[in-house]
Amino acid sequence: MNNQELFRLFKDSKLAQVAKPLSKVLRGNQSGPTHQIIYTPKSSAIRSNFGIKTALPKQIGFSHIVYNDIDNATSMPDVEKYSGSFYNRIKFQEMNIPVRTEHNTNPLFKSEQTLTPKKAKDVNSSNEDSVSFGLNLKSSTPNKAVKKLLKKNSQFYNQYKEFMLKNYPDKLVSNGARNEHKLVHEFLNTSQDFKKAKSGLLSQKSNRIQGTGGFSYLQKGRLTNTPNGIKYAAMAPGRIIDSRDAAIGGFIASINDNNSLQRNYTKNFPGKHQRQFVIPFQVTDAEVSNSGKVRLEANGVQSGPWSSGLGENSSLYKPTNNNVRGASERMATDMKQFSALLSVLEQPAKA
């Protein structure tokens, strides 16, 4: 690899384009899409500060910005460029892929889950005997919040044993007491030293993503027409980063085993790194979870022109078959060839 190729690789890499964030609070949770990004074109940045009570540098008004405060005591709120998740959402919407949500009803239609309860107590009325209810936690509470609560109560196990020894010594001796969750719930209600999670009006709101969270508004089964005809599949360029993972449109997608030809080509090409090759993929499925995480699945496609025109070594490592097929298709073809060979061998020799 010469200096020019190394410079081009560094120029297109993440190290040369992404600056170190000032604070994690500015960019928020990276696992889900967000709308808290302000578009600052050059024409608007000249005559507007976008509501921030301070003058912005001229270099900021060319892209997208995020900030934590409109104003503070020093009149210097933290502002930085951040357009990564915005362009990831734009690139994903250009693929025209409908998003799927598992175990989630449509919030636009009336149902028991979409109705607002009259009282906050009615939300957990059926789980009043559960341990999570005694801790003021919900079933959708992230593990990070649960671990933070357990760190505040490091003596929970010793206090619970003292409670059992004082009130239920017979159940303490027997292994595997029945309905132990009810005993833990009783201990949480009677104990005054245990620090529970704070419960208020803000904690009653749902932290789940409603629908697709604005990530995509396409409907499944909708016909996509292009100047070249009807579009049957969503094609997107990507880079292979692992044996079963690929970077497509700013997301990590799981790929099937039918890209072995592409993977072997990029891995064994002399003088090139595997991630330098931009390869087409067919995105088959996209799912948004309740926490906002996006999961993609993709398949390998026909090799096409991606393996040609790579310089002086373009004649090396040519694919033996341009059609990258699945394991079942390859097995069926091999069986046909094997049966044809057997039929030739079984024919009697002519006298």
CSV table of C-alpha atoms in Angstrom, one decimal:
chain,number,residue,atom,x,y,z
A,1,MET,CA,0.0,0.0,0.0
A,2,ASN,CA,1.6,3.3,-1.1
A,3,ASN,CA,1.2,6.7,0.5
A,4,GLN,CA,-1.6,7.8,-1.9
A,5,GLU,CA,-3.7,4.8,-1.0
A,6,LEU,CA,-3.0,5.2,2.7
A,7,PHE,CA,-4.0,8.9,2.5
A,8,ARG,CA,-7.2,8.0,0.6
A,9,LEU,CA,-8.1,5.3,3.2
A,10,PHE,CA,-7.5,7.7,6.1
A,11,LYS,CA,-9.5,10.5,4.3
A,12,ASP,CA,-12.5,8.2,3.9
A,13,SER,CA,-12.2,6.7,7.4
A,14,LYS,CA,-14.1,7.6,10.6
A,15,LEU,CA,-11.0,9.1,12.2
A,16,ALA,CA,-10.8,11.9,9.7
A,17,GLN,CA,-14.5,12.8,9.7
A,18,VAL,CA,-15.8,12.4,13.2
A,19,ALA,CA,-14.7,14.8,15.9
A,20,LYS,CA,-14.5,13.8,19.6
A,21,PRO,CA,-17.8,14.7,21.2
A,22,LEU,CA,-17.8,17.3,23.9
A,23,SER,CA,-20.3,15.5,26.1
A,24,LYS,CA,-22.5,12.4,25.8
A,25,VAL,CA,-25.4,14.5,27.0
A,26,LEU,CA,-25.4,16.5,23.8
A,27,ARG,CA,-25.8,13.6,21.5
A,28,GLY,CA,-28.1,11.6,23.7
A,29,ASN,CA,-28.7,7.9,23.4
A,30,GLN,CA,-26.9,6.5,20.4
A,31,SER,CA,-29.0,3.3,20.2
A,32,GLY,CA,-32.1,5.0,18.7
A,33,PRO,CA,-33.0,7.6,16.1
A,34,THR,CA,-33.5,11.2,17.3
A,35,HIS,CA,-35.1,14.3,16.0
A,36,GLN,CA,-33.1,16.7,18.2
A,37,ILE,CA,-30.9,17.9,15.4
A,38,ILE,CA,-31.0,21.5,14.1
A,39,TYR,CA,-30.4,22.1,10.4
A,40,THR,CA,-28.2,25.1,10.0
A,41,PRO,CA,-27.8,26.1,6.3
A,42,LYS,CA,-25.3,28.8,5.4
A,43,SER,CA,-28.1,31.3,4.4
A,44,SER,CA,-29.8,31.0,7.8
A,45,ALA,CA,-26.6,30.8,9.9
A,46,ILE,CA,-25.6,34.3,8.7
A,47,ARG,CA,-28.7,36.1,10.1
A,48,SER,CA,-29.8,33.7,12.9
A,49,ASN,CA,-28.4,32.0,16.0
A,50,PHE,CA,-31.3,29.5,16.1
A,51,GLY,CA,-32.5,30.6,19.5
A,52,ILE,CA,-29.1,30.2,21.3
A,53,LYS,CA,-28.2,33.2,23.4
A,54,THR,CA,-24.7,33.4,22.1
A,55,ALA,CA,-22.9,34.1,18.8
A,56,LEU,CA,-22.1,30.9,16.9
A,57,PRO,CA,-18.8,30.4,15.0
A,58,LYS,CA,-19.1,30.7,11.2
A,59,GLN,CA,-17.8,27.2,10.7
A,60,ILE,CA,-20.9,25.7,12.5
A,61,GLY,CA,-23.5,27.2,10.2
A,62,PHE,CA,-22.9,24.8,7.4
A,63,SER,CA,-24.3,21.5,8.6
A,64,HIS,CA,-26.3,20.3,11.6
A,65,ILE,CA,-25.7,21.2,15.3
A,66,VAL,CA,-26.7,19.9,18.7
A,67,TYR,CA,-26.5,21.8,22.0
A,68,ASN,CA,-27.4,21.3,25.7
A,69,ASP,CA,-28.6,24.7,26.9
A,70,ILE,CA,-30.0,27.8,25.2
A,71,ASP,CA,-28.2,29.9,27.7
A,72,ASN,CA,-26.2,29.4,30.9
A,73,ALA,CA,-24.3,31.5,33.5
A,74,THR,CA,-21.3,32.0,31.4
A,75,SER,CA,-23.3,32.6,28.2
A,76,MET,CA,-21.3,29.8,26.5
A,77,PRO,CA,-23.5,26.8,25.9
A,78,ASP,CA,-21.9,23.7,24.5
A,79,VAL,CA,-22.5,23.5,20.8
A,80,GLU,CA,-21.0,21.1,18.3
A,81,LYS,CA,-21.6,19.7,14.8
A,82,TYR,CA,-23.5,16.5,14.7
A,83,SER,CA,-25.1,15.2,11.5
A,84,GLY,CA,-24.3,11.5,11.7
A,85,SER,CA,-27.6,10.1,12.8
A,86,PHE,CA,-29.5,12.6,10.6
A,87,TYR,CA,-27.7,11.4,7.4
A,88,ASN,CA,-28.0,7.8,8.5
A,89,ARG,CA,-31.8,8.2,8.6
A,90,ILE,CA,-31.8,10.0,5.2
A,91,LYS,CA,-29.7,7.2,3.6
A,92,PHE,CA,-32.0,4.5,5.1
A,93,GLN,CA,-35.1,6.3,3.8
A,94,GLU,CA,-33.5,6.3,0.3
A,95,MET,CA,-33.5,2.5,0.3
A,96,ASN,CA,-37.3,2.5,0.5
A,97,ILE,CA,-37.5,-0.3,3.0
A,98,PRO,CA,-40.6,-0.7,5.2
A,99,VAL,CA,-39.7,-1.0,8.9
A,100,ARG,CA,-41.1,-3.9,10.9
A,101,THR,CA,-42.0,-3.6,14.6
A,102,GLU,CA,-42.3,-6.8,16.7
A,103,HIS,CA,-44.9,-7.2,19.5
A,104,ASN,CA,-46.1,-3.6,19.1
A,105,THR,CA,-49.6,-2.5,18.1
A,106,ASN,CA,-50.3,0.4,15.8
A,107,PRO,CA,-50.7,3.5,18.0
A,108,LEU,CA,-53.1,5.1,15.4
A,109,PHE,CA,-55.8,2.5,16.2
A,110,LYS,CA,-57.8,2.3,19.4
A,111,SER,CA,-56.9,-0.5,21.7
A,112,GLU,CA,-56.4,-1.1,25.5
A,113,GLN,CA,-52.7,-0.5,25.2
A,114,THR,CA,-53.1,2.9,23.5
A,115,LEU,CA,-55.6,4.2,26.0
A,116,THR,CA,-54.3,6.4,28.8
A,117,PRO,CA,-55.2,5.0,32.2
A,118,LYS,CA,-57.2,7.1,34.6
A,119,LYS,CA,-54.8,6.7,37.5
A,120,ALA,CA,-51.1,5.9,37.5
A,121,LYS,CA,-51.8,3.0,39.9
A,122,ASP,CA,-53.9,1.3,37.2
A,123,VAL,CA,-50.8,0.7,35.1
A,124,ASN,CA,-49.3,-1.8,37.5
A,125,SER,CA,-52.6,-3.0,39.1
A,126,SER,CA,-52.0,-6.5,38.0
A,127,ASN,CA,-48.4,-6.6,39.1
A,128,GLU,CA,-48.8,-5.2,42.7
A,129,ASP,CA,-47.2,-8.4,44.1
A,130,SER,CA,-44.2,-8.4,41.8
A,131,VAL,CA,-40.7,-7.4,42.9
A,132,SER,CA,-40.4,-4.7,40.2
A,133,PHE,CA,-43.5,-3.0,41.6
A,134,GLY,CA,-42.0,-2.9,45.1
A,135,LEU,CA,-38.9,-1.3,43.6
A,136,ASN,CA,-40.9,1.3,41.6
A,137,LEU,CA,-39.6,-0.2,38.4
A,138,LYS,CA,-41.3,-1.1,35.2
A,139,SER,CA,-40.8,-4.1,33.0
A,140,SER,CA,-39.4,-1.8,30.3
A,141,THR,CA,-36.8,-0.4,32.7
A,142,PRO,CA,-33.3,-0.7,31.1
A,143,ASN,CA,-30.7,-2.9,32.8
A,144,LYS,CA,-28.5,0.2,33.4
A,145,ALA,CA,-31.1,1.7,35.7
A,146,VAL,CA,-31.6,-1.6,37.6
A,147,LYS,CA,-27.8,-2.0,38.2
A,148,LYS,CA,-27.6,1.6,39.4
A,149,LEU,CA,-30.4,1.0,41.9
A,150,LEU,CA,-28.7,-2.2,43.2
A,151,LYS,CA,-25.4,-0.4,43.8
A,152,LYS,CA,-27.2,2.0,46.1
A,153,ASN,CA,-28.4,-1.0,48.1
A,154,SER,CA,-25.3,-3.1,48.5
A,155,GLN,CA,-26.5,-4.5,51.9
A,156,PHE,CA,-29.8,-5.8,50.4
A,157,TYR,CA,-28.9,-9.5,50.7
A,158,ASN,CA,-27.9,-9.2,54.4
A,159,GLN,CA,-31.0,-7.2,55.3
A,160,TYR,CA,-33.2,-9.6,53.6
A,161,LYS,CA,-31.7,-12.6,55.5
A,162,GLU,CA,-32.2,-10.8,58.8
A,163,PHE,CA,-35.9,-10.2,57.8
A,164,MET,CA,-36.4,-13.8,57.0
A,165,LEU,CA,-34.6,-15.0,60.2
A,166,LYS,CA,-36.9,-12.8,62.3
A,167,ASN,CA,-40.2,-13.5,60.6
A,168,TYR,CA,-39.9,-16.7,58.5
A,169,PRO,CA,-37.1,-18.9,60.0
A,170,ASP,CA,-38.7,-22.1,58.8
A,171,LYS,CA,-38.7,-20.9,55.1
A,172,LEU,CA,-35.1,-19.7,55.5
A,173,VAL,CA,-34.0,-23.2,56.4
A,174,SER,CA,-35.8,-24.9,53.6
A,175,ASN,CA,-34.2,-24.6,50.2
A,176,GLY,CA,-36.2,-23.1,47.4
A,177,ALA,CA,-39.1,-21.6,49.3
A,178,ARG,CA,-42.3,-21.2,47.3
A,179,ASN,CA,-43.6,-17.8,46.4
A,180,GLU,CA,-40.3,-16.2,47.4
A,181,HIS,CA,-41.1,-13.2,45.3
A,182,LYS,CA,-44.0,-12.4,47.7
A,183,LEU,CA,-41.6,-12.5,50.6
A,184,VAL,CA,-39.2,-10.1,48.8
A,185,HIS,CA,-42.1,-7.8,48.0
A,186,GLU,CA,-43.2,-7.8,51.7
A,187,PHE,CA,-39.6,-7.0,52.8
A,188,LEU,CA,-39.5,-4.1,50.4
A,189,ASN,CA,-42.7,-2.7,51.8
A,190,THR,CA,-41.6,-3.0,55.4
A,191,SER,CA,-38.0,-2.0,55.1
A,192,GLN,CA,-37.2,1.7,55.6
A,193,ASP,CA,-33.5,1.4,54.8
A,194,PHE,CA,-33.9,0.2,51.3
A,195,LYS,CA,-33.6,3.0,48.7
A,196,LYS,CA,-36.2,2.6,46.0
A,197,ALA,CA,-36.3,4.2,42.6
A,198,LYS,CA,-37.8,7.7,42.6
A,199,SER,CA,-41.4,7.7,41.4
A,200,GLY,CA,-43.1,10.8,40.1
A,201,LEU,CA,-45.0,12.3,37.2
A,202,LEU,CA,-42.0,12.1,34.9
A,203,SER,CA,-41.3,8.5,35.7
A,204,GLN,CA,-44.9,7.4,34.7
A,205,LYS,CA,-44.3,8.2,31.1
A,206,SER,CA,-43.4,5.5,28.7
A,207,ASN,CA,-39.8,5.2,27.5
A,208,ARG,CA,-40.7,2.9,24.6
A,209,ILE,CA,-40.6,3.9,20.9
A,210,GLN,CA,-44.0,4.6,19.5
A,211,GLY,CA,-44.4,3.1,16.1
A,212,THR,CA,-41.2,3.5,14.2
A,213,GLY,CA,-40.1,6.6,16.0
A,214,GLY,CA,-40.0,8.7,12.8
A,215,PHE,CA,-37.3,6.4,11.3
A,216,SER,CA,-39.5,5.4,8.3
A,217,TYR,CA,-43.1,5.9,7.2
A,218,LEU,CA,-43.2,3.4,4.4
A,219,GLN,CA,-45.9,0.7,4.4
A,220,LYS,CA,-45.3,-2.9,3.7
A,221,GLY,CA,-46.5,-4.2,0.3
A,222,ARG,CA,-46.4,-0.8,-1.4
A,223,LEU,CA,-45.2,-0.9,-5.0
A,224,THR,CA,-42.1,1.1,-5.8
A,225,ASN,CA,-41.8,2.3,-9.4
A,226,THR,CA,-38.6,3.8,-11.0
A,227,PRO,CA,-37.8,5.1,-14.5
A,228,ASN,CA,-36.3,1.6,-15.2
A,229,GLY,CA,-39.3,-0.3,-14.1
A,230,ILE,CA,-40.7,-1.8,-10.9
A,231,LYS,CA,-38.3,-2.1,-8.0
A,232,TYR,CA,-38.4,-5.6,-6.5
A,233,ALA,CA,-35.5,-5.4,-4.0
A,234,ALA,CA,-33.6,-2.8,-2.0
A,235,MET,CA,-30.0,-2.6,-3.0
A,236,ALA,CA,-27.4,-0.6,-1.0
A,237,PRO,CA,-23.6,-0.4,-1.0
A,238,GLY,CA,-21.7,-1.7,2.0
A,239,ARG,CA,-18.5,-2.9,3.4
A,240,ILE,CA,-17.8,-6.4,4.9
A,241,ILE,CA,-16.5,-5.9,8.5
A,242,ASP,CA,-16.8,-9.5,9.7
A,243,SER,CA,-17.7,-13.0,8.5
A,244,ARG,CA,-21.4,-12.3,9.2
A,245,ASP,CA,-21.6,-8.5,9.6
A,246,ALA,CA,-21.5,-5.6,7.1
A,247,ALA,CA,-21.7,-1.8,7.4
A,248,ILE,CA,-24.6,-0.6,5.3
A,249,GLY,CA,-25.9,3.0,5.4
A,250,GLY,CA,-24.3,3.7,8.8
A,251,PHE,CA,-25.8,0.5,10.4
A,252,ILE,CA,-24.4,-2.9,11.2
A,253,ALA,CA,-26.3,-5.5,9.2
A,254,SER,CA,-26.3,-9.3,9.6
A,255,ILE,CA,-25.5,-11.0,6.3
A,256,ASN,CA,-26.2,-14.6,5.3
A,257,ASP,CA,-23.8,-17.2,4.0
A,258,ASN,CA,-24.4,-16.5,0.3
A,259,ASN,CA,-21.7,-13.8,0.2
A,260,SER,CA,-18.8,-16.3,0.6
A,261,LEU,CA,-17.5,-15.4,-2.9
A,262,GLN,CA,-17.4,-11.7,-2.1
A,263,ARG,CA,-15.9,-12.3,1.3
A,264,ASN,CA,-13.1,-14.6,-0.1
A,265,TYR,CA,-12.4,-12.1,-2.9
A,266,THR,CA,-12.0,-9.1,-0.5
A,267,LYS,CA,-10.1,-11.1,2.1
A,268,ASN,CA,-7.5,-12.6,-0.3
A,269,PHE,CA,-6.9,-9.7,-2.6
A,270,PRO,CA,-3.2,-8.7,-2.5
A,271,GLY,CA,-2.3,-5.3,-1.2
A,272,LYS,CA,-5.9,-4.4,-0.2
A,273,HIS,CA,-7.7,-4.5,3.1
A,274,GLN,CA,-11.1,-6.2,3.3
A,275,ARG,CA,-12.9,-3.0,4.3
A,276,GLN,CA,-11.6,-1.0,1.3
A,277,PHE,CA,-14.1,-2.8,-1.0
A,278,VAL,CA,-17.6,-1.3,-1.5
A,279,ILE,CA,-19.9,-4.2,-2.3
A,280,PRO,CA,-23.6,-4.2,-3.2
A,281,PHE,CA,-26.0,-5.9,-0.8
A,282,GLN,CA,-29.7,-6.7,-0.8
A,283,VAL,CA,-31.4,-5.5,2.4
A,284,THR,CA,-34.2,-8.0,3.1
A,285,ASP,CA,-35.4,-6.9,6.6
A,286,ALA,CA,-35.4,-3.9,8.9
A,287,GLU,CA,-36.7,-3.9,12.4
A,288,VAL,CA,-37.0,-1.3,15.1
A,289,SER,CA,-37.2,-2.5,18.7
A,290,ASN,CA,-39.1,-0.9,21.6
A,291,SER,CA,-35.8,0.7,22.8
A,292,GLY,CA,-35.1,2.3,19.4
A,293,LYS,CA,-32.4,-0.1,18.2
A,294,VAL,CA,-32.4,-0.8,14.5
A,295,ARG,CA,-31.6,-4.3,13.2
A,296,LEU,CA,-30.9,-5.0,9.5
A,297,GLU,CA,-30.6,-8.2,7.5
A,298,ALA,CA,-29.0,-8.4,4.1
A,299,ASN,CA,-28.0,-10.9,1.4
A,300,GLY,CA,-25.1,-11.1,-1.0
A,301,VAL,CA,-25.9,-10.4,-4.7
A,302,GLN,CA,-24.4,-11.0,-8.1
A,303,SER,CA,-20.8,-9.9,-8.1
A,304,GLY,CA,-21.3,-7.5,-11.0
A,305,PRO,CA,-18.6,-4.9,-11.8
A,306,TRP,CA,-17.5,-4.4,-8.2
A,307,SER,CA,-14.6,-7.0,-8.7
A,308,SER,CA,-13.2,-5.3,-11.9
A,309,GLY,CA,-11.3,-2.2,-12.5
A,310,LEU,CA,-9.2,-2.3,-9.4
A,311,GLY,CA,-5.9,-1.4,-10.9
A,312,GLU,CA,-3.1,-3.5,-12.2
A,313,ASN,CA,-4.3,-6.6,-10.3
A,314,SER,CA,-7.8,-6.5,-11.7
A,315,SER,CA,-7.2,-9.7,-13.7
A,316,LEU,CA,-6.5,-11.7,-10.5
A,317,TYR,CA,-9.0,-13.5,-8.4
A,318,LYS,CA,-11.8,-13.4,-10.9
A,319,PRO,CA,-15.0,-15.1,-9.7
A,320,THR,CA,-15.7,-18.5,-11.1
A,321,ASN,CA,-19.5,-17.8,-11.1
A,322,ASN,CA,-21.1,-14.4,-11.2
A,323,ASN,CA,-24.3,-15.7,-9.6
A,324,VAL,CA,-23.8,-15.7,-5.9
A,325,ARG,CA,-26.4,-18.4,-4.9
A,326,GLY,CA,-27.6,-19.7,-1.6
A,327,ALA,CA,-26.5,-23.0,0.0
A,328,SER,CA,-29.7,-24.8,-1.1
A,329,GLU,CA,-29.4,-23.7,-4.7
A,330,ARG,CA,-25.7,-24.7,-4.8
A,331,MET,CA,-26.6,-28.1,-3.4
A,332,ALA,CA,-29.4,-28.7,-6.0
A,333,THR,CA,-27.0,-27.8,-8.8
A,334,ASP,CA,-24.3,-30.1,-7.5
A,335,MET,CA,-26.8,-33.0,-7.2
A,336,LYS,CA,-27.8,-32.5,-10.8
A,337,GLN,CA,-24.2,-32.7,-11.9
A,338,PHE,CA,-23.6,-35.7,-9.7
A,339,SER,CA,-26.6,-37.6,-11.1
A,340,ALA,CA,-25.6,-36.8,-14.7
A,341,LEU,CA,-22.1,-38.2,-13.9
A,342,LEU,CA,-23.7,-41.4,-12.5
A,343,SER,CA,-25.9,-41.9,-15.5
A,344,VAL,CA,-22.8,-41.7,-17.8
A,345,LEU,CA,-21.0,-44.3,-15.7
A,346,GLU,CA,-23.9,-46.7,-15.6
A,347,GLN,CA,-24.3,-46.8,-19.4
A,348,PRO,CA,-23.0,-50.1,-20.9
A,349,ALA,CA,-20.0,-50.0,-23.0
A,350,LYS,CA,-20.6,-50.4,-26.7
A,351,ALA,CA,-19.1,-53.6,-28.3
